[in-house]
Coordinates of C-alpha atoms in Angstrom, one line a residue:
M1 CA -17.7 -3.1 -18.9
A2 CA -19.4 0.3 -19.4
P3 CA -23.2 0.4 -18.9
E4 CA -25.4 0.4 -21.9
V5 CA -25.9 3.9 -23.3
I6 CA -28.4 5.6 -25.5
Q7 CA -26.8 6.4 -28.8
P8 CA -27.2 9.8 -30.5
G9 CA -30.3 9.7 -32.7
A10 CA -32.7 8.2 -30.2
Y11 CA -35.6 10.5 -29.3
D12 CA -37.5 11.2 -26.1
G13 CA -40.5 13.5 -26.5
G14 CA -39.2 14.9 -29.8
F15 CA -35.7 15.8 -28.6
P16 CA -32.6 13.9 -29.3
V17 CA -31.1 12.1 -26.4
T18 CA -27.3 12.3 -26.5
R19 CA -24.8 10.2 -24.5
M20 CA -24.3 13.2 -22.1
Q21 CA -28.0 13.4 -21.3
D22 CA -28.2 9.6 -20.5
P23 CA -28.1 9.0 -16.7
K24 CA -26.5 5.6 -17.1
E25 CA -23.6 7.1 -19.0
K26 CA -23.2 10.0 -16.6
F27 CA -23.3 7.7 -13.5
Y28 CA -20.7 5.5 -15.3
R29 CA -18.3 8.4 -15.8
H30 CA -19.0 9.6 -12.2
F31 CA -18.3 6.1 -10.8
Q32 CA -15.0 5.7 -12.7
D33 CA -13.8 9.2 -11.4
E34 CA -14.7 8.3 -7.8
V35 CA -13.0 4.9 -7.9
A36 CA -9.9 6.4 -9.4
S37 CA -9.9 9.2 -6.7
L38 CA -10.4 6.6 -3.9
Q39 CA -7.7 4.4 -5.2
E40 CA -5.3 7.3 -5.2
L41 CA -6.2 8.2 -1.7
I42 CA -5.7 4.7 -0.5
D43 CA -2.4 4.3 -2.3
G44 CA -1.2 7.6 -0.6
L45 CA -2.1 6.5 3.0
G46 CA 1.5 5.4 3.6
S47 CA 2.8 8.9 3.0
V48 CA 0.3 10.6 5.5
A49 CA 1.9 11.3 8.8
Q50 CA 0.5 9.5 11.9
V51 CA 1.1 12.5 14.2
G52 CA -2.1 14.2 15.3
G53 CA -4.3 11.6 13.8
E54 CA -3.9 12.8 10.2
R55 CA -3.5 9.3 8.8
Q56 CA -6.7 8.2 10.7
D57 CA -8.5 11.2 9.2
A58 CA -7.5 10.1 5.7
I59 CA -8.6 6.4 6.5
D60 CA -12.0 7.8 7.7
H61 CA -12.3 10.0 4.5
A62 CA -11.6 6.9 2.4
L63 CA -14.2 4.9 4.4
A64 CA -16.7 7.7 4.1
G65 CA -16.0 7.9 0.3
I66 CA -16.6 4.1 -0.2
S67 CA -19.8 4.3 1.7
A68 CA -21.1 7.2 -0.2
L69 CA -20.3 5.4 -3.4
S70 CA -22.1 2.3 -2.3
N71 CA -25.2 4.3 -1.4
E72 CA -25.0 6.0 -4.9
V73 CA -24.8 2.6 -6.6
A74 CA -28.0 1.7 -4.7
D75 CA -29.8 4.8 -5.5
A76 CA -29.0 4.3 -9.2
S77 CA -30.8 1.0 -9.3
D78 CA -33.8 2.6 -10.9
Y79 CA -32.0 3.2 -14.2
V80 CA -28.9 1.1 -14.1
P81 CA -29.2 -2.5 -15.5
T82 CA -28.8 -5.3 -13.1
Y83 CA -25.6 -6.6 -14.7
D84 CA -24.0 -3.1 -14.3
Q85 CA -25.1 -3.0 -10.7
R86 CA -23.3 -6.2 -10.0
N87 CA -20.2 -4.8 -11.6
Y88 CA -20.4 -1.6 -9.6
A89 CA -20.9 -3.6 -6.4
Q90 CA -17.8 -5.7 -7.1
A91 CA -15.8 -2.6 -7.8
V92 CA -16.9 -1.1 -4.4
K93 CA -16.0 -4.5 -2.7
A94 CA -12.6 -4.4 -4.3
L95 CA -12.0 -0.9 -2.8
T96 CA -13.1 -2.0 0.6
D97 CA -10.7 -5.0 0.4
K98 CA -7.8 -2.8 -0.8
L99 CA -8.5 -0.3 2.1
N100 CA -8.6 -3.2 4.7
E101 CA -5.3 -4.6 3.3
T102 CA -3.5 -1.2 3.2
T103 CA -4.6 -0.4 6.8
T104 CA -3.5 -3.7 8.0
K105 CA -0.1 -3.3 6.5
L106 CA 0.2 0.2 8.0
A107 CA -0.9 -0.9 11.5
P108 CA 1.9 -0.7 14.1
R109 CA 3.2 -4.0 15.2
S110 CA 2.6 -5.2 18.8
R111 CA 5.5 -4.5 21.1
F112 CA 4.6 -7.5 23.3
Q113 CA 7.1 -10.3 23.3
F114 CA 7.6 -13.4 25.5
K115 CA 10.6 -13.2 27.6
S116 CA 13.2 -16.0 27.2
R117 CA 13.6 -18.1 30.2
G118 CA 16.8 -17.8 32.0
Q119 CA 19.4 -20.6 32.2
G120 CA 18.7 -20.8 36.0
A121 CA 15.2 -21.8 35.2
A122 CA 16.4 -24.8 33.2
T123 CA 18.7 -26.0 36.0
S124 CA 16.5 -25.3 39.0
G125 CA 15.5 -28.0 41.5
L126 CA 12.5 -29.0 39.5
A127 CA 14.0 -30.9 36.5
A128 CA 12.3 -30.4 33.2
P129 CA 10.5 -33.4 31.7
K130 CA 12.6 -35.5 29.3
N131 CA 10.3 -34.8 26.3
D132 CA 10.2 -31.0 26.9
P133 CA 11.0 -29.7 23.4
R134 CA 12.4 -26.6 24.8
L135 CA 15.5 -28.5 25.7
I136 CA 15.9 -30.7 22.6
V137 CA 18.6 -29.5 20.1
G138 CA 19.8 -31.9 17.7
G139 CA 18.6 -34.9 19.6
S140 CA 20.6 -33.9 22.7
L141 CA 18.6 -33.3 25.9
A142 CA 21.6 -31.7 27.6
D143 CA 22.1 -28.7 25.3
P144 CA 19.8 -25.7 25.9
L145 CA 18.0 -23.9 23.1
P146 CA 20.1 -21.4 21.2
A147 CA 19.3 -17.8 21.6
S148 CA 17.8 -17.5 18.2
H149 CA 15.1 -20.0 19.3
G150 CA 14.3 -18.5 22.7
G151 CA 17.1 -20.0 24.8
P152 CA 19.3 -17.9 27.3
V153 CA 21.6 -15.2 25.9
V154 CA 25.2 -15.5 27.0
A155 CA 26.9 -12.2 27.2
A156 CA 30.4 -11.9 25.7
A157 CA 33.2 -10.8 27.9
G158 CA 33.2 -7.2 28.7
A159 CA 29.6 -6.9 27.8
G160 CA 28.3 -6.8 31.3
A161 CA 28.0 -3.0 31.5
D162 CA 26.0 -3.0 28.2
A163 CA 23.7 -5.6 29.5
Q164 CA 23.1 -3.8 32.8
Q165 CA 22.4 -0.5 30.8
S166 CA 19.9 -2.2 28.6
E167 CA 18.0 -3.4 31.7
T168 CA 17.5 0.3 32.8
T169 CA 16.4 1.7 29.4
D170 CA 13.3 0.8 27.4
N171 CA 13.1 -0.2 23.8
L172 CA 10.5 2.3 22.8
G173 CA 13.0 4.6 21.0
E174 CA 12.8 8.5 20.9
L175 CA 9.6 10.3 21.2
P176 CA 8.3 11.7 17.9
S177 CA 9.2 15.3 17.1
F178 CA 6.2 17.5 16.7
R179 CA 5.9 19.7 13.7
K180 CA 5.5 23.4 13.9
N181 CA 2.0 24.6 14.4
Y182 CA 1.5 27.2 11.4
N183 CA -2.2 27.7 12.2
E184 CA -1.4 28.8 15.7
E185 CA 1.3 31.0 14.4
M186 CA -1.0 32.7 11.9
A187 CA -3.7 33.3 14.5
R188 CA -1.4 35.3 16.8
P189 CA -1.9 39.1 16.8
S190 CA 0.5 40.7 14.4
S191 CA 1.5 44.3 13.2
T192 CA 1.3 43.1 9.6
K193 CA -1.9 42.7 7.7
V194 CA -0.7 39.8 5.6
R195 CA 0.4 36.4 7.0
K196 CA 3.1 34.6 5.0
P197 CA 3.5 31.1 6.7
S198 CA 6.5 29.4 5.2
F199 CA 5.5 25.8 5.7
S200 CA 9.2 25.1 5.2
T201 CA 9.1 22.1 7.6
A202 CA 5.7 20.7 6.5
K203 CA 4.9 18.0 4.0
E204 CA 1.4 19.2 3.3
I205 CA -0.5 22.5 3.5
Y206 CA -3.2 22.4 6.2
I207 CA -4.9 25.8 7.1
F208 CA -7.9 25.7 9.3
G209 CA -10.0 27.6 11.9
Q210 CA -9.1 31.1 10.7
R211 CA -11.2 34.2 10.6
G212 CA -10.6 37.5 8.8
L213 CA -7.0 36.7 7.7
H214 CA -5.1 37.6 4.5
I215 CA -2.8 34.5 3.9
I216 CA -0.1 34.4 1.2
L217 CA 1.9 31.3 0.8
P218 CA 5.6 32.2 -0.1
T219 CA 7.6 30.2 -2.5
S220 CA 9.2 28.3 0.4
A221 CA 5.9 26.5 0.7
S222 CA 6.3 24.9 -2.7
R223 CA 7.9 21.7 -1.1
A224 CA 4.8 21.0 1.1
T225 CA 2.8 19.7 -1.9
S226 CA 1.8 16.1 -0.9
S227 CA -1.7 17.5 -0.3
G228 CA -3.6 20.7 0.5
R229 CA -6.5 21.1 2.9
L230 CA -8.3 24.4 3.8
A231 CA -11.2 24.0 6.3
D232 CA -13.3 26.2 8.5
L233 CA -12.3 29.6 7.0
H234 CA -14.5 32.8 7.5
G235 CA -13.9 36.0 5.7
C236 CA -10.4 35.1 4.7
I237 CA -8.1 35.5 1.6
V238 CA -5.9 32.5 1.0
D239 CA -3.5 33.0 -2.0
M240 CA -1.4 29.9 -2.8
S241 CA -0.5 30.8 -6.4
L242 CA 3.0 31.8 -5.7
A243 CA 3.8 28.4 -4.1
L244 CA 1.8 26.4 -6.6
S245 CA 2.5 27.8 -10.1
G246 CA 4.2 26.6 -13.2
T247 CA 5.0 22.9 -12.7
T248 CA 4.5 22.9 -9.0
S249 CA 1.2 21.4 -7.8
F250 CA -0.6 19.7 -5.0
A251 CA -1.2 16.0 -5.4
N252 CA -4.7 16.5 -4.2
L253 CA -6.7 19.4 -2.7
A254 CA -9.8 19.6 -0.2
L255 CA -11.7 22.7 0.5
K256 CA -14.3 22.4 3.2
D257 CA -16.7 24.7 5.3
I258 CA -15.4 28.0 3.8
D259 CA -17.7 31.2 3.6
G260 CA -17.2 34.7 2.7
S261 CA -13.7 34.1 1.4
L262 CA -11.4 34.2 -1.7
V263 CA -9.3 31.1 -2.3
V264 CA -6.7 31.1 -5.0
A265 CA -5.6 27.5 -4.8
G266 CA -3.0 27.1 -7.5
N267 CA -2.4 23.9 -9.4
V268 CA -3.5 20.4 -8.5
A269 CA -2.2 17.4 -10.3
G270 CA -5.1 15.1 -9.1
P271 CA -8.6 15.8 -7.7
A272 CA -9.9 18.8 -6.0
H273 CA -12.8 18.3 -3.6
I274 CA -14.8 21.5 -2.7
T275 CA -17.5 21.0 -0.1
G276 CA -19.6 23.3 2.0
V277 CA -18.2 26.5 0.4
R278 CA -20.6 29.6 0.3
D279 CA -20.6 33.2 -0.8
S280 CA -16.9 32.8 -2.0
I281 CA -14.6 32.8 -5.0
V282 CA -12.4 29.8 -5.8
V283 CA -9.5 29.7 -8.4
V284 CA -8.1 26.4 -9.1
S285 CA -6.5 24.3 -11.8
A286 CA -7.1 20.5 -11.4
R287 CA -7.4 17.2 -13.2
Q288 CA -10.7 16.5 -11.6
V289 CA -13.1 18.8 -9.6
R290 CA -16.0 17.6 -7.5
I291 CA -18.2 20.2 -5.8
H292 CA -20.7 19.3 -3.1
E293 CA -23.2 21.3 -1.1
C294 CA -22.0 24.8 -2.2
K295 CA -23.9 27.9 -2.7
N296 CA -23.2 31.3 -4.3
V297 CA -19.7 30.4 -5.5
D298 CA -17.8 31.8 -8.5
V299 CA -15.3 29.2 -9.7
Y300 CA -12.4 30.4 -12.0
L301 CA -11.3 27.0 -13.3
F302 CA -9.1 24.8 -15.4
C303 CA -10.3 21.3 -15.4
A304 CA -9.1 18.4 -17.5
S305 CA -12.3 16.5 -17.1
H306 CA -16.0 17.4 -16.7
P307 CA -16.5 19.3 -13.4
I308 CA -19.1 17.6 -11.2
V309 CA -21.6 19.4 -8.8
E310 CA -24.1 17.9 -6.5
D311 CA -26.4 19.5 -4.1
C312 CA -25.3 22.9 -5.0
E313 CA -27.0 26.2 -5.7
N314 CA -26.0 29.3 -7.9
M315 CA -22.7 28.0 -8.9
R316 CA -21.1 30.2 -11.6
F317 CA -18.1 29.1 -13.7
A318 CA -15.4 30.9 -15.7
P319 CA -12.1 29.9 -17.2
L320 CA -8.9 30.3 -15.3
P321 CA -7.8 34.0 -15.4
A322 CA -4.9 34.8 -17.7
A323 CA -2.9 36.1 -14.8
F324 CA -2.3 32.5 -13.4
D325 CA 0.3 30.2 -14.6
T326 CA -0.6 26.6 -15.3
P327 CA 1.3 23.9 -17.3
E328 CA -2.0 22.7 -18.7
D329 CA -3.1 23.3 -22.3
P330 CA -6.0 25.8 -22.3
V331 CA -7.5 24.1 -25.4
K332 CA -8.2 21.1 -22.9
N333 CA -10.0 23.2 -20.4
Q334 CA -13.5 21.7 -19.8
W335 CA -14.5 24.4 -17.3
D336 CA -18.0 24.8 -18.8
Q337 CA -18.8 21.1 -19.3
V338 CA -20.3 20.8 -15.8
D339 CA -22.3 17.6 -14.9
D340 CA -25.0 18.0 -12.2
F341 CA -25.5 14.7 -10.6
K342 CA -28.8 15.7 -9.0
W343 CA -30.2 17.0 -12.2
L344 CA -31.0 14.1 -14.7
K345 CA -33.5 16.0 -16.8
S346 CA -32.6 16.9 -20.4
E347 CA -33.0 20.7 -19.7
P348 CA -29.9 22.6 -18.5
S349 CA -29.3 22.4 -14.6
P350 CA -30.7 25.5 -12.9
N351 CA -27.9 25.0 -10.2
W352 CA -25.0 26.3 -12.3
S353 CA -24.3 28.7 -15.1
V354 CA -21.5 30.3 -17.0
L355 CA -20.3 33.6 -15.3
P356 CA -20.9 36.4 -17.9
E357 CA -17.8 37.9 -19.3
E358 CA -18.7 41.4 -18.1
E359 CA -19.0 40.2 -14.5
R360 CA -15.6 38.4 -14.4
L361 CA -12.9 40.0 -12.5
A362 CA -10.4 42.1 -14.5
N363 CA -6.8 40.9 -14.8
E364 CA -5.7 44.0 -12.7
I365 CA -7.7 42.8 -9.8
W366 CA -5.8 39.5 -9.8
T367 CA -2.3 41.0 -10.4
K368 CA -2.5 44.0 -8.1
T369 CA -5.4 44.0 -5.7
V370 CA -5.5 40.4 -4.6
P371 CA -1.8 40.2 -3.7
G372 CA -2.3 43.2 -1.3
E373 CA -2.4 46.5 -3.0
R374 CA -0.9 49.3 -0.9
G375 CA -3.5 51.1 1.1
K376 CA -6.1 48.3 1.0
D377 CA -6.9 46.0 3.8
L378 CA -8.7 42.6 3.8
H379 CA -12.1 44.1 3.7
D380 CA -11.2 46.4 0.8
I381 CA -10.0 43.4 -1.3
L382 CA -13.1 41.3 -0.6
K383 CA -15.2 44.1 -1.5
A384 CA -13.3 44.7 -4.7
V385 CA -13.8 41.1 -5.8
G386 CA -17.5 41.2 -4.9
I387 CA -17.6 39.2 -1.6
P388 CA -19.9 40.6 1.0
K389 CA -18.6 41.3 4.5
I390 CA -19.7 38.5 7.0

């Protein structure tokens, strides 16, 4: 049940209070978005690889999200009615239970098994007691247990070699094959100014720990769209528009700890989380966008819902440039309907604004300069888009 909201027409200090200005309504919408995002994350845990601790990272991310949401519910107790607080708390508990259930199902089964006792043990000098249930089959004390119930396994004729071989080999199976390290490949010295990692053997895009690189994802990376993550990038250009255009999109996207960079993220079918980005430009088309702890960032955006900012400064928003291909209807773009969850006053938030049209990058910049114009290096391109050298 949605929390009670103030209807249009109510007045506070002479100014009409609309639904968008009511903190209870804003929190309700934010809570619903967060729950949907966390449910989607939990549902997708089974498709995240275990190699390199990626699944555990995703589980930790879900735990952190649930914890943060629980804290937000507690912080909202000043203006959220008690009944709604109980509903929110129950929803958080349901998320926790769902995560626990999912992680239990995904946990590897123990390889420990009891060894069946050999036939010699049953016929040794020490006779088993008459009431020993291990020797009772169909009321007969003489018949041993069948193999299916822990009794001895009788090898068929000609199977001796196979049995001997099984004793000398373990049952752990083959070692997992490790995926190609595209980040290490990109960081190697190269005669070319632009890196174009194929990501042809990957299921997701994960670029991290890079400095001063111009990275363009080719169309071969369009198959690695289960998720996208960019982290710890400094003074970089990352252009994913070729791989993620038209109907091709990430399931979700996370940008974290990026400064002095240009990120052209392409299409995202689900949520895009942008955290700790500074002095940068981001281009993205997503169903939901949540921006936390960012400063001095221009966001060229298509968003099918209200973008959310929190703990941000000097964020500027503009619609998605015409040069970028998105399957979304431009009429449904809510790029300028930003909700600041740390600004609950009726006045406009000072933490974000609309990027003036005269300051928006020209279409020629997107089509010629950003892809790597002849004679211009990384620093020339960053300068052309207005990002200072770090």
